[in-house]
Coordinates of C-alpha atoms and ligand atoms in Angstrom, one line a residue:
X1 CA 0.0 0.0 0.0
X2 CA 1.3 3.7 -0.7
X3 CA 0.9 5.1 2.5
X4 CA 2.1 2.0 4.8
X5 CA 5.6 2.9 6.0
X6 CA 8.7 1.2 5.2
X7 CA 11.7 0.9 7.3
X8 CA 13.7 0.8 4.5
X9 CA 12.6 3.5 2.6
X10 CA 12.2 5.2 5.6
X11 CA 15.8 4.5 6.9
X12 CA 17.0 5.7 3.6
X13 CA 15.2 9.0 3.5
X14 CA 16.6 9.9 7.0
X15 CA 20.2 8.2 6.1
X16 CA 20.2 6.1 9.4
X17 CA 20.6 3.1 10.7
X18 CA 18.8 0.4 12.6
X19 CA 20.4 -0.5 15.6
X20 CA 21.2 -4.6 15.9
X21 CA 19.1 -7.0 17.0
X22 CA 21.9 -7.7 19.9
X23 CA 21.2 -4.4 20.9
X24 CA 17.9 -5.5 22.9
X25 CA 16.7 -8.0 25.3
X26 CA 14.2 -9.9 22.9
X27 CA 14.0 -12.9 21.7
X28 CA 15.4 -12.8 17.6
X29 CA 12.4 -15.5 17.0
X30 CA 9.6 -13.7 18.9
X31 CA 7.4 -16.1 20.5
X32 CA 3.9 -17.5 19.6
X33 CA 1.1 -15.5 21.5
X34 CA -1.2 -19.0 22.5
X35 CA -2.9 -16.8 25.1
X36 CA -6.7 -16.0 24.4
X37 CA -9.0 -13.0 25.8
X38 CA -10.7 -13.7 28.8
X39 CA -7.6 -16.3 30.7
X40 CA -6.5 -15.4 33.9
X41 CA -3.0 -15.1 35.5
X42 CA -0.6 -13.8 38.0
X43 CA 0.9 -10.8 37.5
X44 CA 3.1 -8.1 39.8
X45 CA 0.9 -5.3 40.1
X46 CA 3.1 -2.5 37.9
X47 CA 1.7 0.1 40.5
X48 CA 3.4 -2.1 43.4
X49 CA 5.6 -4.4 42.3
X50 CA 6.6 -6.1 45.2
X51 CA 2.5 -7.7 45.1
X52 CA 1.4 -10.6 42.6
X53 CA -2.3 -10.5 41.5
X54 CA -5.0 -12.0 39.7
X55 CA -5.4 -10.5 35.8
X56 CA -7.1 -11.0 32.9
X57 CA -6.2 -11.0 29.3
X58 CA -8.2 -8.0 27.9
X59 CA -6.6 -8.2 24.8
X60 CA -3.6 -9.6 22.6
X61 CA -1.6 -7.3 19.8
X62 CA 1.2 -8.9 18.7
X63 CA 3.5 -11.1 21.4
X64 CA 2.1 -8.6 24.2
X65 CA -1.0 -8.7 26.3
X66 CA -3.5 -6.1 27.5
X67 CA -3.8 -7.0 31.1
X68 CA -6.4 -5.9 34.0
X69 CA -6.1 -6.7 37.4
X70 CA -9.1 -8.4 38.8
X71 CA -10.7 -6.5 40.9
X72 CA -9.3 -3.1 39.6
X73 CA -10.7 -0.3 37.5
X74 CA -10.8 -0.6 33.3
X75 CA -8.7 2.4 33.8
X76 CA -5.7 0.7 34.6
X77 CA -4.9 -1.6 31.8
X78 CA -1.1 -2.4 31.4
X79 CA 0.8 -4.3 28.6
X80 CA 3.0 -7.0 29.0
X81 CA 4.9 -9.8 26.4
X82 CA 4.4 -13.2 26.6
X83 CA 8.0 -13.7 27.8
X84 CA 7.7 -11.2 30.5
X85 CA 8.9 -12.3 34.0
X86 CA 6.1 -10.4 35.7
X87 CA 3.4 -13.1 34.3
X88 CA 3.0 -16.2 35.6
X89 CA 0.6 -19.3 36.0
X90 CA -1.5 -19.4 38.3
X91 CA -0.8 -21.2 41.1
X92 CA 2.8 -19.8 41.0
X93 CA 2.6 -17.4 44.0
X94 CA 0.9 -20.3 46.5
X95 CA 4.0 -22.4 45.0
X96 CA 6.3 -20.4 46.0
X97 CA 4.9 -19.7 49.5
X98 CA 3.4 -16.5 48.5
X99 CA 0.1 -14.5 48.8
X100 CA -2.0 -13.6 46.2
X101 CA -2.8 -9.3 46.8
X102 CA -5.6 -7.0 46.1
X103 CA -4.5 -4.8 43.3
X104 CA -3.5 -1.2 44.5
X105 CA -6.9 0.5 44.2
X106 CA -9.2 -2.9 44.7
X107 CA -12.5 -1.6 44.5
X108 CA -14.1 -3.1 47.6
X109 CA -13.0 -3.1 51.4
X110 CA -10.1 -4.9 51.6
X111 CA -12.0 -7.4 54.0
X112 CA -13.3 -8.7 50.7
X113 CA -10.3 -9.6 49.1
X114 CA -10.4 -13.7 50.3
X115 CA -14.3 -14.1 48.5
X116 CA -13.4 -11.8 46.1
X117 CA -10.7 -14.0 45.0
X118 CA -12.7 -17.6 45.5
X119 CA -15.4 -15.7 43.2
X120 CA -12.7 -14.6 40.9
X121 CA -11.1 -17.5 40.2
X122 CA -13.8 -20.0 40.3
X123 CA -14.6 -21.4 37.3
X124 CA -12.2 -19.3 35.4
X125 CA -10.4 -20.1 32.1
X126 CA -6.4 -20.3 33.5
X127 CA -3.8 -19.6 30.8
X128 CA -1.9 -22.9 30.2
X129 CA 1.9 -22.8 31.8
X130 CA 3.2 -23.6 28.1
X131 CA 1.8 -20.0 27.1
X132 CA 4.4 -18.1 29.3
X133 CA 7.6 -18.0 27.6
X134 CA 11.4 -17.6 28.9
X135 CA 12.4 -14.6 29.0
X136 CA 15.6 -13.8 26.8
X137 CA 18.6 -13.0 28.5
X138 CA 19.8 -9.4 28.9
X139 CA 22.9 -8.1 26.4
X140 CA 26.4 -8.5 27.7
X141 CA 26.2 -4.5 28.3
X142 CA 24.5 -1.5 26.4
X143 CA 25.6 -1.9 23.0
X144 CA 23.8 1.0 22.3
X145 CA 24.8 3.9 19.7
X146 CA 23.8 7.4 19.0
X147 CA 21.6 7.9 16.0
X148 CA 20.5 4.1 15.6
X149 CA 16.6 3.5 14.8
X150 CA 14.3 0.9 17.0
X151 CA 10.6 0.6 17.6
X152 CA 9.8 1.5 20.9
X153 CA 7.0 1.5 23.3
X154 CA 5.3 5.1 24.0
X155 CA 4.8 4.9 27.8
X156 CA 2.4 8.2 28.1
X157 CA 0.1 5.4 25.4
X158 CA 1.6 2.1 25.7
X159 CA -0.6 0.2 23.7
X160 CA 1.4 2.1 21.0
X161 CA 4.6 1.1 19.4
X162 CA 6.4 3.7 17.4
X163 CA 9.5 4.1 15.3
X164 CA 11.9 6.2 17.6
X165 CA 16.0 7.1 17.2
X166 CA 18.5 6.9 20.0
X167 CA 19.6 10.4 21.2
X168 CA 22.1 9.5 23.8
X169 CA 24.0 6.5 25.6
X170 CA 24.7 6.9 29.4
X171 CA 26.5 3.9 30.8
X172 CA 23.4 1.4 31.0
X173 CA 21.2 3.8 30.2
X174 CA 19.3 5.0 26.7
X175 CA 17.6 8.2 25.8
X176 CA 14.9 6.9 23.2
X177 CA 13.4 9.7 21.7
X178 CA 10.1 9.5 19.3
X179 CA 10.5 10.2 15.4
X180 CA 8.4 13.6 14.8
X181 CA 7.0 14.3 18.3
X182 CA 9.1 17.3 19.1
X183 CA 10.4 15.2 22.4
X184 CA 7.2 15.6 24.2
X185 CA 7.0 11.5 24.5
X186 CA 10.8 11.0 24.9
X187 CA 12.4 8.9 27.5
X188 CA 15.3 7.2 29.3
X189 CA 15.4 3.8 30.0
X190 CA 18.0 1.2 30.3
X191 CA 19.4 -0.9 27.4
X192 CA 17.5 -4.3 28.1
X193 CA 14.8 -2.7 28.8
X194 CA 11.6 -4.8 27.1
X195 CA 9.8 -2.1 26.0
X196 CA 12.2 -1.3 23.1
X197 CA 12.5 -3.6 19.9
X198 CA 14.5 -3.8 16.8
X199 CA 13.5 -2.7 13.4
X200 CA 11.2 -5.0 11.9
X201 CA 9.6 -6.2 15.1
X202 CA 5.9 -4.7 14.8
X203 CA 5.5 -6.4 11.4
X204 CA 6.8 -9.5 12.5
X205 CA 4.6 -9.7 15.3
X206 CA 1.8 -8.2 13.6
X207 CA 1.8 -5.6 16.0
X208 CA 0.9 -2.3 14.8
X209 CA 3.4 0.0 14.1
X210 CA 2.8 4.3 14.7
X211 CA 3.9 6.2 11.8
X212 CA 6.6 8.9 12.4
X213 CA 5.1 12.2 14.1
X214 CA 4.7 15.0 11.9
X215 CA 6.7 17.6 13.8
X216 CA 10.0 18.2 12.5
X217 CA 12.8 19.0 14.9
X218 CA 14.6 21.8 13.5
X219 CA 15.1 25.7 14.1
X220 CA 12.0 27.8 13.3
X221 CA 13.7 29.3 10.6
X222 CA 13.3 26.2 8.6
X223 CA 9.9 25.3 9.0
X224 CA 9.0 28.4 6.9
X225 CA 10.6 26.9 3.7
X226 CA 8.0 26.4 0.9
X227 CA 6.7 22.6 0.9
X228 CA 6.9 21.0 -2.0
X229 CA 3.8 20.2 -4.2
X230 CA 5.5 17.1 -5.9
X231 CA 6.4 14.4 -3.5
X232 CA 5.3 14.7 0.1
X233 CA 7.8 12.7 2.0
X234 CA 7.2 11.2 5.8
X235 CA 10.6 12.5 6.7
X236 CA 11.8 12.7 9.8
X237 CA 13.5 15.7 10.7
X238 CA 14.9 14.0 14.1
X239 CA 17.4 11.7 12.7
X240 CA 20.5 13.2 14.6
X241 CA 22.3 11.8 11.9
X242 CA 23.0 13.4 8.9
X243 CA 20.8 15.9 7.1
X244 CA 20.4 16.2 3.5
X245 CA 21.5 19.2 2.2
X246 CA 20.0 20.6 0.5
X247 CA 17.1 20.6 2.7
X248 CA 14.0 19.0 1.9
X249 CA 10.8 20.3 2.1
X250 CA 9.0 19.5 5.6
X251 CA 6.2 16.6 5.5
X252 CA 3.0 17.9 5.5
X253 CA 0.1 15.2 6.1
X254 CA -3.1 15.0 4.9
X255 CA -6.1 13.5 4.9
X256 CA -5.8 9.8 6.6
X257 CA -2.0 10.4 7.0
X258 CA -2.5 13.0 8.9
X259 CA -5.3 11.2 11.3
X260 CA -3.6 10.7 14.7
X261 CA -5.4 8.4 17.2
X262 CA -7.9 9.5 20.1
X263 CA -5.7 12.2 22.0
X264 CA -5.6 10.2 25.5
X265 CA -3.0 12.3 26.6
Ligands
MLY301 N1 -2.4 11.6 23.1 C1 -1.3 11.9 22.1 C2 -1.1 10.7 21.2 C3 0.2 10.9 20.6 C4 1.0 9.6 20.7 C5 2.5 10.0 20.5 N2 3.3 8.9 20.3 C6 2.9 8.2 19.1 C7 4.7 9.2 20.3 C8 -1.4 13.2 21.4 O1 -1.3 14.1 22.1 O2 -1.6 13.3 20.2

């Protein structure tokens, strides 16, 4: 289709380069997703880690899940791989000697928490142990450079992945910044983090991939340069590699293009 994107056009236009698959902590054969909508699990609560509860598979895209902990609000929805270590059978926490928790936020007195989990789980469809996968293993060390491309997770929306550029290396530490966002979504996080992927991961997965943002990141100055009528191009301004020179008109986006999702920010 004309207006899907293409890394490789797309890593031509902005004369980068995609950083290696070595790079990340993911697996180079991304796993099956055998989980279905509706199965229940364990998972550490991502608002207080240090407490395992009950959640259920709200949705799958790609090898990730959309996740809700029982007993919590539908505001709270959080995303997590199939080879993430916080998911787990259930069954796993009583294994280990542990106590299931009421999400941070449980919407009834906490009294309630032993029926509420009884209720919960009875009857319940349990994801199958063979649907959690090992996680990979991390990199040696941050093998990282300035200026390399990934797909990375936008955590102000995380159920959106989105082609991003690395701005700076700090010892473990990246700064992942979004292609065409102006930095307002940018972030640091630390090389194995999992919600960073190499090149090519959102089509392989069939997870959706964002286009780039519109917004160039240059000096006023040069936003005022006449656009071109020919050959709108979804250049990316924020490629701290290379520029072209001379410089090419600025993307402007129209009609579908330009559609951005439901502002939830
Ligand atoms: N609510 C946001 C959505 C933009 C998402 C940005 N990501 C793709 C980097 C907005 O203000 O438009």
């Amino acid at each position: 289709a004309k207006d899907a994107f293409s890394w490789e056009e797309y890593l031509k236009e902005t004369s980068s380069l995609p950083a290696p698959p070595g790079c990340f902590r993911q697996a180079r054969v991304p796993p099956s997703n055998d989980f279905k909508v509706g199965m229940k699990l364990e998972a550490h609560d991502p608002r207080n880690s240090t407490s395992v509860c009950i959640a259920t598979v709200m949705g799958l895209t790609g090898v990730r899940l959309r996740l809700r902990l029982d007993g919590s609000d539908n505001s709270n929805d959080f995303w997590r791989l199939v080879d993430s270590s916080d998911i787990q059978p259930i069954g796993s926490c009583e294994k280990n000697g542990d106590m299931l928790q009421p999400p941070l936020g449980f919407r009834m007195n906490a009294s309630s928490w032993p029926m509420f989990l009884l209720r919960t789980l009875n009857g319940a469809e349990m994801a199958p142990a063979a649907a959690f996968k090992k996680e990979p293993s991390r990199p040696p060390q941050n093998l990282f450079k300035f200026g390399m491309k990934l797909e990375a997770v936008d955590k102000k929306n995380p159920y959106l992945i989105c082609p991003a550029t690395i701005g700076e290396v700090k010892g473990d530490e990246v700064f992942v910044m979004f292609d065409g966002w102006r930095g307002a979504f940018d972030y640091w996080c630390r090389h194995e983090s999992r919600d960073v992927f190499p090149v090519g991961w959102c089509s392989l997965t069939k997870h959706s991939l964002q286009l780039p943002g519109n917004s160039a990141s240059l000096p006023k100055a040069v936003s005022i340069l006449p656009t071109s009528p020919s050959k709108p191009s979804r250049r990316s301004m924020q490629s701290p590699y290379r520029l072209p020179n001379p410089l090419p008109a600025l993307p402007v986006r129209k009609g579908v293009r330009g559609r951005r999702p439901k502002s939830e920010t």
